[in-house]
Short mmCIF file of C-alpha atoms in Angstrom, two decimals:
data_model
loop_
_atom_site.label_atom_id
_atom_site.label_comp_id
_atom_site.label_asym_id
_atom_site.label_seq_id
_atom_site.Cartn_x
_atom_site.Cartn_y
_atom_site.Cartn_z
CA MET A 47 85.39 161.97 65.09
CA SER A 48 82.80 163.14 67.57
CA TYR A 49 81.41 161.00 70.39
CA SER A 50 77.98 160.80 68.91
CA SER A 51 79.23 159.35 65.67
CA ILE A 52 81.25 156.69 67.56
CA PHE A 53 78.19 155.87 69.59
CA LYS A 54 76.07 155.59 66.45
CA LYS A 55 78.60 153.30 64.84
CA ILE A 56 78.75 150.94 67.86
CA ASN A 57 75.07 151.09 68.51
CA SER A 58 74.27 150.13 64.99
CA SER A 59 76.44 147.07 65.08
CA PHE A 60 74.53 143.83 65.27
CA VAL A 61 77.06 142.23 67.65
CA THR A 62 76.59 144.88 70.32
CA LYS A 63 72.84 144.63 70.13
CA SER A 64 72.86 140.87 70.55
CA CYS A 65 75.34 141.16 73.45
CA VAL A 66 73.06 143.52 75.28
CA ALA A 67 70.08 141.30 74.61
CA THR A 68 71.88 138.20 75.84
CA VAL A 69 73.05 139.85 79.06
CA GLY A 70 69.59 141.23 79.71
CA LEU A 71 67.76 138.00 79.08
CA THR A 72 70.26 135.92 81.08
CA SER A 73 70.10 138.16 84.11
CA SER A 74 66.30 138.29 84.03
CA PHE A 75 66.21 134.51 83.78
CA LEU A 76 68.60 134.13 86.74
CA LEU A 77 66.50 136.50 88.82
CA TYR A 78 63.39 134.58 87.85
CA THR A 79 64.86 131.22 88.89
CA GLN A 80 65.65 132.69 92.29
CA THR A 81 62.00 133.53 92.86
CA LEU A 82 61.09 129.88 92.29
CA SER A 83 63.01 128.71 95.35
CA ALA A 84 63.20 131.77 97.61
CA ASP A 85 61.29 131.57 100.89
CA ALA A 86 61.25 135.31 101.42
CA LEU A 87 58.11 137.35 100.83
CA THR A 88 55.73 134.46 101.33
CA ALA A 89 52.44 135.00 103.08
CA ALA A 90 53.84 133.27 106.16
CA GLU A 91 56.75 135.69 106.29
CA HIS A 92 54.43 138.64 106.80
CA GLY A 93 52.04 136.90 109.12
CA LEU A 94 48.28 137.01 108.86
CA HIS A 95 46.95 140.52 109.21
CA PRO A 96 44.74 140.89 112.27
CA PRO A 97 41.13 142.00 111.75
CA LYS A 98 39.81 145.23 113.25
CA PHE A 99 38.03 144.84 116.56
CA ASN A 100 35.59 147.31 118.11
CA TRP A 101 37.72 148.54 120.98
CA PRO A 102 35.90 150.56 123.62
CA GLU A 103 38.27 153.47 122.96
CA ASN A 104 37.63 153.51 119.20
CA GLY A 105 36.09 156.81 118.22
CA PHE A 106 36.61 160.49 118.58
CA THR A 107 35.03 160.87 122.01
CA GLN A 108 35.39 157.36 123.42
CA THR A 109 37.49 156.66 126.49
CA TYR A 110 39.03 153.41 127.67
CA ASP A 111 36.78 150.96 129.47
CA HIS A 112 38.27 151.17 132.93
CA ASN A 113 36.44 148.04 134.10
CA SER A 114 38.30 146.23 131.36
CA ILE A 115 41.63 147.83 132.34
CA ARG A 116 41.12 146.65 135.90
CA ARG A 117 40.38 143.09 134.80
CA GLY A 118 43.26 143.30 132.33
CA TYR A 119 45.71 144.12 135.09
CA GLN A 120 44.54 140.99 136.90
CA VAL A 121 45.17 138.91 133.77
CA TYR A 122 48.60 140.50 133.33
CA ARG A 123 49.48 139.82 136.96
CA GLU A 124 48.25 136.24 137.03
CA VAL A 125 49.26 135.13 133.54
CA CYS A 126 51.64 137.37 131.58
CA ALA A 127 53.77 138.58 134.48
CA SER A 128 55.41 135.19 134.92
CA CYS A 129 57.45 135.92 131.76
CA HIS A 130 56.87 139.53 130.66
CA SER A 131 58.04 142.69 132.39
CA LEU A 132 56.18 146.01 132.42
CA ASP A 133 59.14 148.28 133.17
CA ARG A 134 57.77 151.63 132.11
CA VAL A 135 54.59 151.51 134.15
CA TYR A 136 54.82 152.81 137.70
CA TRP A 137 52.54 151.77 140.52
CA ARG A 138 51.27 155.33 140.89
CA ASN A 139 50.05 155.22 137.27
CA LEU A 140 47.40 152.68 138.26
CA VAL A 141 45.93 154.92 140.96
CA GLY A 142 42.72 156.51 139.77
CA VAL A 143 42.74 154.47 136.56
CA SER A 144 42.05 150.90 137.57
CA HIS A 145 42.71 150.69 141.32
CA THR A 146 42.35 152.85 144.40
CA ASN A 147 45.31 154.32 146.20
CA SER A 148 45.20 151.81 149.06
CA GLU A 149 44.89 148.87 146.67
CA VAL A 150 47.95 149.95 144.70
CA ARG A 151 49.95 150.53 147.90
CA ASP A 152 49.20 146.98 148.98
CA MET A 153 50.09 145.59 145.56
CA ALA A 154 53.40 147.49 145.49
CA ALA A 155 54.28 146.43 149.04
CA GLU A 156 54.33 142.80 147.94
CA PHE A 157 57.49 143.47 145.90
CA GLU A 158 61.03 143.99 147.17
CA TYR A 159 63.23 146.82 145.88
CA ASP A 160 66.85 147.76 146.51
CA ASP A 161 67.21 150.22 149.35
CA GLU A 162 70.16 152.41 150.36
CA PRO A 163 72.91 150.41 152.06
CA ASP A 164 73.18 150.43 155.87
CA GLU A 165 76.09 152.17 157.68
CA ASN A 166 78.41 149.20 157.05
CA GLY A 167 77.69 149.32 153.33
CA ASN A 168 75.65 146.15 153.19
CA PRO A 169 72.86 146.20 150.63
CA ARG A 170 69.35 146.36 152.00
CA LYS A 171 65.89 145.72 150.64
CA ARG A 172 62.64 147.56 151.22
CA SER A 173 59.07 146.93 150.18
CA GLY A 174 57.72 148.75 147.15
CA LYS A 175 55.84 152.03 147.18
CA LEU A 176 53.82 154.09 144.72
CA ALA A 177 56.89 155.75 143.17
CA ASP A 178 58.43 152.40 142.11
CA ASN A 179 57.98 150.83 138.72
CA ILE A 180 56.31 147.47 138.31
CA LEU A 181 58.99 144.79 138.70
CA GLY A 182 59.50 142.25 135.95
CA PRO A 183 60.01 138.54 136.56
CA TYR A 184 63.70 138.49 135.62
CA PRO A 185 66.61 140.62 136.86
CA ASN A 186 68.10 141.06 133.36
CA GLU A 187 67.87 140.00 129.73
CA GLN A 188 70.28 137.05 130.12
CA ALA A 189 68.21 135.60 132.93
CA ALA A 190 65.06 136.03 130.82
CA ARG A 191 66.63 134.26 127.86
CA ALA A 192 68.04 131.48 130.02
CA ALA A 193 64.61 130.80 131.46
CA ASN A 194 62.92 130.78 128.05
CA GLN A 195 65.21 128.60 125.90
CA GLY A 196 66.97 131.59 124.43
CA ALA A 197 63.86 133.56 123.52
CA LEU A 198 63.41 136.97 125.12
CA PRO A 199 59.86 137.79 126.24
CA PRO A 200 59.45 141.42 125.18
CA ASP A 201 58.63 144.13 127.69
CA LEU A 202 54.92 144.85 127.44
CA SER A 203 54.88 148.53 128.44
CA LEU A 204 54.66 149.76 124.85
CA ILE A 205 53.82 146.54 123.05
CA THR A 206 50.56 147.69 121.49
CA ARG A 207 52.38 150.64 119.94
CA ALA A 208 55.37 148.57 118.90
CA ARG A 209 53.71 146.06 116.58
CA HIS A 210 51.92 146.39 113.27
CA GLY A 211 48.20 146.23 113.91
CA ASN A 212 48.62 147.56 117.48
CA ALA A 213 45.95 146.28 119.86
CA ASP A 214 44.29 144.23 117.13
CA TYR A 215 47.55 142.34 116.63
CA VAL A 216 47.97 141.59 120.33
CA PHE A 217 44.40 140.37 120.63
CA ALA A 218 44.64 138.29 117.47
CA LEU A 219 47.93 136.78 118.61
CA LEU A 220 46.57 135.81 122.02
CA THR A 221 43.45 134.19 120.61
CA GLY A 222 44.99 133.00 117.34
CA TYR A 223 46.75 129.75 118.27
CA PRO A 224 45.07 127.19 115.99
CA GLU A 225 44.11 123.81 117.41
CA GLU A 226 46.02 122.19 114.58
CA ASN A 227 48.95 123.63 112.65
CA PRO A 228 48.43 124.05 108.90
CA ALA A 229 49.47 120.94 107.01
CA GLY A 230 53.12 120.82 105.98
CA VAL A 231 54.36 123.54 108.33
CA VAL A 232 57.69 122.67 109.89
CA LEU A 233 58.57 124.52 113.07
CA PRO A 234 61.95 124.84 114.77
CA PRO A 235 62.16 122.97 118.08
CA GLY A 236 60.65 124.77 121.07
CA SER A 237 58.36 126.99 119.04
CA ASN A 238 54.63 127.12 118.45
CA TYR A 239 52.61 128.06 115.41
CA ASN A 240 50.76 131.36 115.37
CA PRO A 241 49.59 132.75 112.02
CA TYR A 242 49.74 136.38 113.20
CA PHE A 243 53.38 136.23 114.26
CA PRO A 244 55.59 137.11 111.27
CA GLY A 245 57.20 133.85 110.18
CA GLY A 246 54.64 131.81 112.08
CA ALA A 247 56.98 130.25 114.66
CA ILE A 248 56.65 131.92 118.04
CA ALA A 249 58.40 130.86 121.25
CA MET A 250 55.40 131.77 123.40
CA GLY A 251 52.81 129.01 123.61
CA ARG A 252 49.10 129.55 124.01
CA VAL A 253 48.64 130.91 127.53
CA LEU A 254 44.98 131.92 127.76
CA PHE A 255 42.46 129.17 128.38
CA ASP A 256 38.84 129.49 129.48
CA ASP A 257 38.41 130.12 133.22
CA LEU A 258 42.12 130.62 133.82
CA VAL A 259 41.50 133.57 136.13
CA GLU A 260 38.55 134.37 138.33
CA TYR A 261 37.34 137.93 137.90
CA GLU A 262 36.25 139.76 141.02
CA ASP A 263 33.29 141.33 139.19
CA GLY A 264 31.96 137.95 138.07
CA THR A 265 32.63 138.39 134.35
CA PRO A 266 32.88 134.96 132.69
CA ALA A 267 36.60 134.48 132.03
CA THR A 268 36.54 133.10 128.51
CA THR A 269 39.71 133.19 126.44
CA SER A 270 38.56 136.10 124.32
CA GLN A 271 37.31 138.04 127.36
CA MET A 272 40.71 137.74 129.02
CA ALA A 273 42.50 138.60 125.79
CA LYS A 274 40.33 141.68 125.36
CA ASP A 275 40.89 142.82 128.93
CA VAL A 276 44.63 142.33 128.95
CA THR A 277 44.96 144.03 125.56
CA GLU A 278 42.88 146.94 126.81
CA PHE A 279 45.18 147.15 129.82
CA LEU A 280 48.28 147.08 127.62
CA THR A 281 46.82 149.69 125.28
CA TRP A 282 46.29 151.92 128.29
CA ALA A 283 49.85 151.18 129.49
CA ALA A 284 51.27 152.22 126.13
CA ASP A 285 49.08 155.32 125.84
CA PRO A 286 47.91 156.33 129.32
CA PHE A 287 46.95 159.89 128.38
CA GLN A 288 44.48 159.01 125.67
CA ASP A 289 41.35 159.81 127.71
CA GLU A 290 42.65 163.23 128.68
CA ARG A 291 43.97 163.86 125.18
CA LYS A 292 40.59 163.15 123.64
CA ARG A 293 38.86 165.46 126.11
CA LEU A 294 41.31 168.29 125.46
CA GLY A 295 41.27 167.62 121.75
CA LEU A 296 37.51 167.92 121.59
CA LYS A 297 37.66 171.13 123.59
CA THR A 298 40.43 172.64 121.49
CA ILE A 299 39.07 171.63 118.12
CA SER A 300 35.55 172.83 118.88
CA ILE A 301 36.79 176.21 120.11
CA LEU A 302 39.28 176.68 117.30
CA SER A 303 36.81 175.76 114.59
CA ALA A 304 34.25 178.18 116.10
CA LEU A 305 36.90 180.91 116.10
CA TYR A 306 37.87 180.00 112.53
CA PHE A 307 34.37 180.46 111.22
CA LEU A 308 34.00 183.61 113.30
CA SER A 309 37.13 185.02 111.68
CA ILE A 310 35.80 184.20 108.23
CA TRP A 311 32.56 185.96 109.06
CA THR A 312 34.45 188.98 110.44
CA LYS A 313 36.60 189.19 107.36
CA ARG A 314 33.59 189.11 105.07
CA PHE A 315 31.83 191.65 107.25
CA LYS A 316 34.76 194.06 107.19
CA TRP A 317 35.40 193.65 103.50
CA ALA A 318 31.80 193.87 102.41
CA SER A 319 31.86 197.61 101.91
CA LEU A 320 35.17 197.44 100.06
CA LYS A 321 34.10 194.63 97.78
CA ASN A 322 30.80 196.30 96.96
CA ARG A 323 31.96 199.82 96.23
CA LYS A 324 31.77 201.14 92.73
CA PHE A 325 33.88 203.84 91.16
CA VAL A 326 32.11 206.03 88.71
CA TYR A 327 33.90 208.52 86.48
CA ASN A 328 31.83 211.28 85.04
CA PRO A 329 33.98 213.45 82.77
CA LYS A 330 32.86 217.02 82.26
CA LYS A 331 31.41 217.64 78.90
CA MET B 47 14.80 199.45 125.26
CA SER B 48 15.49 196.30 123.39
CA PHE B 49 17.83 193.57 124.65
CA GLN B 50 20.44 194.46 122.05
CA SER B 51 20.62 198.10 123.03
CA VAL B 52 20.94 197.09 126.70
CA ILE B 53 23.89 194.92 125.77
CA TYR B 54 25.34 197.67 123.64
CA ASN B 55 24.98 200.37 126.29
CA THR B 56 26.35 198.25 129.14
CA PHE B 57 29.29 196.56 127.42
CA PHE B 58 30.19 197.96 124.05
CA LYS B 59 29.65 201.67 124.32
CA ARG B 60 32.56 202.55 126.57
CA ASN B 61 36.01 201.08 126.18
CA ALA B 62 36.44 200.48 129.93
CA THR B 63 33.33 198.31 130.22
CA TYR B 64 34.12 196.58 126.96
CA VAL B 65 37.63 195.52 128.02
CA THR B 66 36.39 194.48 131.45
CA ALA B 67 33.65 192.40 129.88
CA VAL B 68 36.13 190.68 127.56
CA LEU B 69 38.49 189.95 130.45
CA PHE B 70 35.92 188.58 132.87
CA GLY B 71 34.06 186.87 130.06
CA ALA B 72 37.22 184.91 129.26
CA PHE B 73 37.60 183.90 132.90
CA ALA B 74 33.97 182.82 133.11
CA PHE B 75 33.97 181.06 129.76
CA GLN B 76 36.98 178.79 130.29
CA PRO B 77 35.68 176.80 133.31
CA SER B 78 32.12 176.68 132.05
CA TYR B 79 33.13 175.40 128.64
CA ASP B 80 35.49 172.93 130.32
CA THR B 81 32.67 171.51 132.45
CA PHE B 82 30.46 171.38 129.39
CA ILE B 83 32.99 169.28 127.43
CA THR B 84 33.81 167.10 130.44
CA ARG B 85 30.15 166.39 131.02
CA PHE B 86 29.65 165.63 127.36
CA ILE B 87 32.53 163.11 127.45
CA GLU B 88 31.31 161.59 130.70
CA ASN B 89 27.77 161.24 129.38
CA ASN B 90 29.14 159.65 126.26
CA ASN B 91 31.19 157.10 128.21
CA LYS B 92 28.85 156.14 131.01
CA GLY B 93 29.91 152.90 132.68
CA LYS B 94 33.44 152.94 131.27
CA LEU B 95 34.99 155.59 133.51
CA TRP B 96 37.09 155.18 136.61
CA SER B 97 34.39 156.87 138.66
CA ASP B 98 32.03 154.05 137.68
CA VAL B 99 34.58 151.40 138.60
CA LYS B 100 35.17 153.14 141.91
CA ALA B 101 31.45 153.30 142.63
CA LYS B 102 31.23 149.54 142.09
CA LEU B 103 34.18 148.97 144.42
CA GLY B 104 32.58 151.17 147.04
CA ALA B 105 29.40 149.12 146.81
CA SER B 106 31.34 145.96 147.58
CA GLY B 107 32.56 147.45 150.86
CA GLU B 108 36.10 148.60 149.97
CA ASP B 109 37.51 151.34 152.15
CA GLU B 110 38.70 154.38 150.26
CA ASP B 111 41.73 156.55 150.65
CA GLU B 112 41.21 160.26 150.45
CA ASP B 113 43.85 161.06 147.83
CA ASP B 114 42.55 159.10 144.86
CA GLU B 115 43.05 161.05 141.76
CA MET C 149 24.66 190.48 132.93
CA VAL C 150 27.06 187.75 133.98
CA ALA C 151 24.01 185.95 135.29
CA SER C 152 22.32 186.18 131.89
CA LEU C 153 25.49 184.88 130.26
CA THR C 154 25.65 181.86 132.55
CA GLU C 155 21.96 181.34 131.94
CA MET C 156 22.62 181.34 128.26
CA LEU C 157 25.38 178.76 128.76
CA GLU C 158 23.08 176.65 130.92
CA GLU C 159 20.49 176.77 128.19
CA LEU C 160 23.13 175.74 125.67
CA LYS C 161 24.06 172.81 127.90
CA GLU C 162 20.45 171.86 128.27
CA VAL C 163 20.03 171.98 124.54
CA PHE C 164 22.93 169.60 124.03
CA ILE C 165 23.20 167.24 126.95
CA PRO C 166 19.71 165.75 127.34
CA THR C 167 19.50 164.99 123.63
CA VAL C 168 22.78 163.15 123.82
CA ALA C 169 21.75 161.33 126.97
CA LYS C 170 18.46 160.29 125.39
CA ALA C 171 20.11 159.02 122.26
CA GLU C 172 22.58 157.08 124.32
CA GLU C 173 19.88 155.55 126.47
CA ASP C 174 18.07 154.39 123.37
CA VAL C 175 21.25 152.90 121.98
CA GLU C 176 21.93 151.17 125.27
CA ASP C 177 18.45 149.74 125.32
CA VAL C 178 18.90 148.34 121.86
CA GLU C 179 22.25 146.88 122.79
CA GLU C 180 20.84 145.37 125.93
CA ASP C 181 18.09 143.75 123.93
CA GLU C 182 20.66 142.36 121.56
CA ASP C 183 22.79 141.19 124.43
CA GLU C 184 19.85 139.40 125.96
CA GLU C 185 19.19 137.61 122.72
CA ASP C 186 22.84 136.79 122.38
CA GLU C 187 22.95 135.51 125.88
CA ASP C 188 20.03 133.27 125.11
CA ASP C 189 21.96 131.92 122.15
CA GLU C 190 24.99 131.36 124.30
CA ASP C 191 22.92 129.67 126.95
CA ASP C 192 21.73 127.22 124.33
CA ASP C 193 25.32 126.55 123.39
CA GLU C 194 26.32 126.18 126.99
CA GLU C 195 23.65 123.62 127.56
CA GLU C 196 25.23 121.47 124.89
CA GLY C 197 28.78 121.71 126.22
CA ALA C 198 30.84 123.52 128.83
CA VAL C 199 31.33 127.31 128.86
CA SER C 200 32.20 128.16 125.27
CA ASP C 201 34.39 130.97 124.12
CA GLN C 202 32.42 133.68 122.31
CA TYR C 203 35.05 134.05 119.60
CA ASP C 204 35.13 130.31 118.91
CA THR C 205 31.34 130.25 118.61
CA LEU C 206 31.32 133.13 116.14
CA ARG C 207 34.16 131.64 114.13
CA ALA C 208 32.39 128.31 113.93
CA GLN C 209 29.29 130.10 112.64
CA CYS C 210 31.36 131.96 110.04
CA GLN C 211 32.98 128.73 108.91
CA GLU C 212 29.52 127.33 108.20
CA THR C 213 28.70 130.06 105.67
CA GLU C 214 28.95 129.30 101.99
CA GLU C 215 32.17 131.26 101.53
CA GLY C 216 33.62 129.65 104.65
CA LYS C 217 32.79 126.13 103.45
CA HIS C 218 34.36 126.95 100.10
CA LEU C 219 37.62 128.03 101.76
CA VAL C 220 37.63 125.06 104.12
CA HIS C 221 37.27 122.84 101.08
CA HIS C 222 40.32 124.50 99.50
CA TYR C 223 42.32 124.04 102.67
CA MET C 224 41.32 120.40 103.05
CA GLU C 225 42.32 119.76 99.45
CA CYS C 226 45.76 121.19 100.14
CA ALA C 227 46.07 119.21 103.37
CA GLU C 228 45.27 116.04 101.47
CA ARG C 229 47.89 116.87 98.86
CA VAL C 230 50.49 117.43 101.56
CA ALA C 231 49.54 114.24 103.38
CA LYS C 232 49.92 112.35 100.11
CA ALA C 233 53.35 113.88 99.51
CA GLN C 234 54.43 112.96 103.01
CA GLU C 235 53.73 109.31 102.30
CA ASP C 236 56.55 109.42 99.77
CA PRO C 237 59.61 107.64 101.31
CA ASN C 238 61.90 110.32 99.85
CA TYR C 239 59.83 113.16 101.34
CA ASP C 240 62.72 114.46 103.45
CA GLU C 241 64.94 114.86 100.39
CA LEU C 242 62.32 116.60 98.28
CA GLU C 243 63.49 119.96 97.00
CA TYR C 244 60.11 121.60 97.34
CA LYS C 245 57.76 120.73 100.17
CA GLU C 246 54.35 122.30 99.95
CA ASP C 247 52.65 123.72 103.00
CA CYS C 248 49.09 124.99 103.38
CA VAL C 249 49.84 128.32 105.00
CA GLU C 250 48.32 130.29 102.17
CA GLU C 251 45.11 128.31 102.15
CA PHE C 252 45.04 128.58 105.94
CA PHE C 253 45.49 132.34 105.72
CA HIS C 254 42.75 132.76 103.14
CA LEU C 255 40.35 130.80 105.31
CA ASN C 256 41.27 132.64 108.49
CA HIS C 257 41.23 136.01 106.79
CA TYR C 258 37.63 135.40 105.80
CA ILE C 259 36.63 134.06 109.22
CA ASN C 260 38.31 137.00 110.95
CA ASP C 261 36.57 139.61 108.85
CA CYS C 262 33.29 137.82 109.42
CA ALA C 263 33.60 137.25 113.18
CA ALA C 264 35.71 140.14 114.47
CA PRO C 265 33.19 143.00 114.08
CA LYS C 266 30.56 141.10 116.08
CA LEU C 267 32.85 139.79 118.79
CA PHE C 268 33.02 142.75 121.15
CA ASN C 269 29.23 142.95 121.41
CA HIS C 270 29.42 139.56 123.09
CA LEU C 271 32.18 140.48 125.50
CA LYS C 272 31.82 142.60 128.57
#
């Protein structure tokens, strides 16, 4: 007896068919009941998507707003830096972007770094210089967690590149703490509600309030102004070469597209005589 | 003599002048096109650049170091 | 000949740059006008209370639109439902406790899309 005939025999049997149907229906029903109680894949789980803001650097030829970067550094220093590090940014990076050389030297000198040990091997400290990175508030992750009830404040060097929604997300998160939590939301102890944070419960509380910092250029320090400036600063920190990249990109693309069309024209020019020639055969009579 | 024939006779007619023109033309073109693009970008972003920030700082009486980038 | 080439480039620059600069100036003027108007609006607001956040002002305006009111109504309805359920003495043992996150998201999604594009014109 061949396999196909066995298969036909079994397949045709009513018992087998009903078995298959029962298994299928039962498993679908069980899967369905799970969806009734499962908390996964709710809207809260994903977080509210941030809207798109008109960043100064949006657009093919638009650079960062360096006034904003300068103010944003001030906000970072006075507000964020008490919890968040900025490990991958070096003092020298700020020179010629938001601060002058002498300003950055003074800012770096306020921090203490490990120096080479003296001749007896005792550790020494020195003040910071341009080649040092910006020091975070905590010596290590454990210290950071211990100071923040177990939650680790992420390093901000690349934060706008490391989250869905990039700069929009950071801005929305900073300005998005509602005055009143949505009804029925239960938060774990020590956390705050923020709709943009996936899951909704974030350890960081609202930190930006109107007139928290005083800008040197007299800009009114509203919450959204500070959030915009610090986000602009962090976007620059995560992507410091954007201005130069856009300049070079414009240069390269314009030249290459000109050359591309030139090559098309040359090809057509060179081939014109070949494409237009006509062979005529006149047999002798 | 028309402009075109002047061009042709000075640059294209002899290989030596042609190659020289290409070579020096490349050297002249690169910086001039670079300044053109840079100026375009700077015109497009007036008020947002570091030079503008620095100018404001200078106005408020900050002393400047020579080796700013 | 090099001189004529550079002249040609200069002419090219002249062709491009002033047009761009002009256009930009015009745009800036328009923006400044807008800003002035906006500032007037904000001044009015400021007279009523303390310094108000630009984003909050815009969001409040968006919430007052028809669509915004509609969504607020939905949210309030949900909040009422939840408050009613919480009055139940057995609330803690309930198997399913409703929350209003979805209604809150719908409302905020609308307000965001309404307020966000205008916001950065009001900021420096």
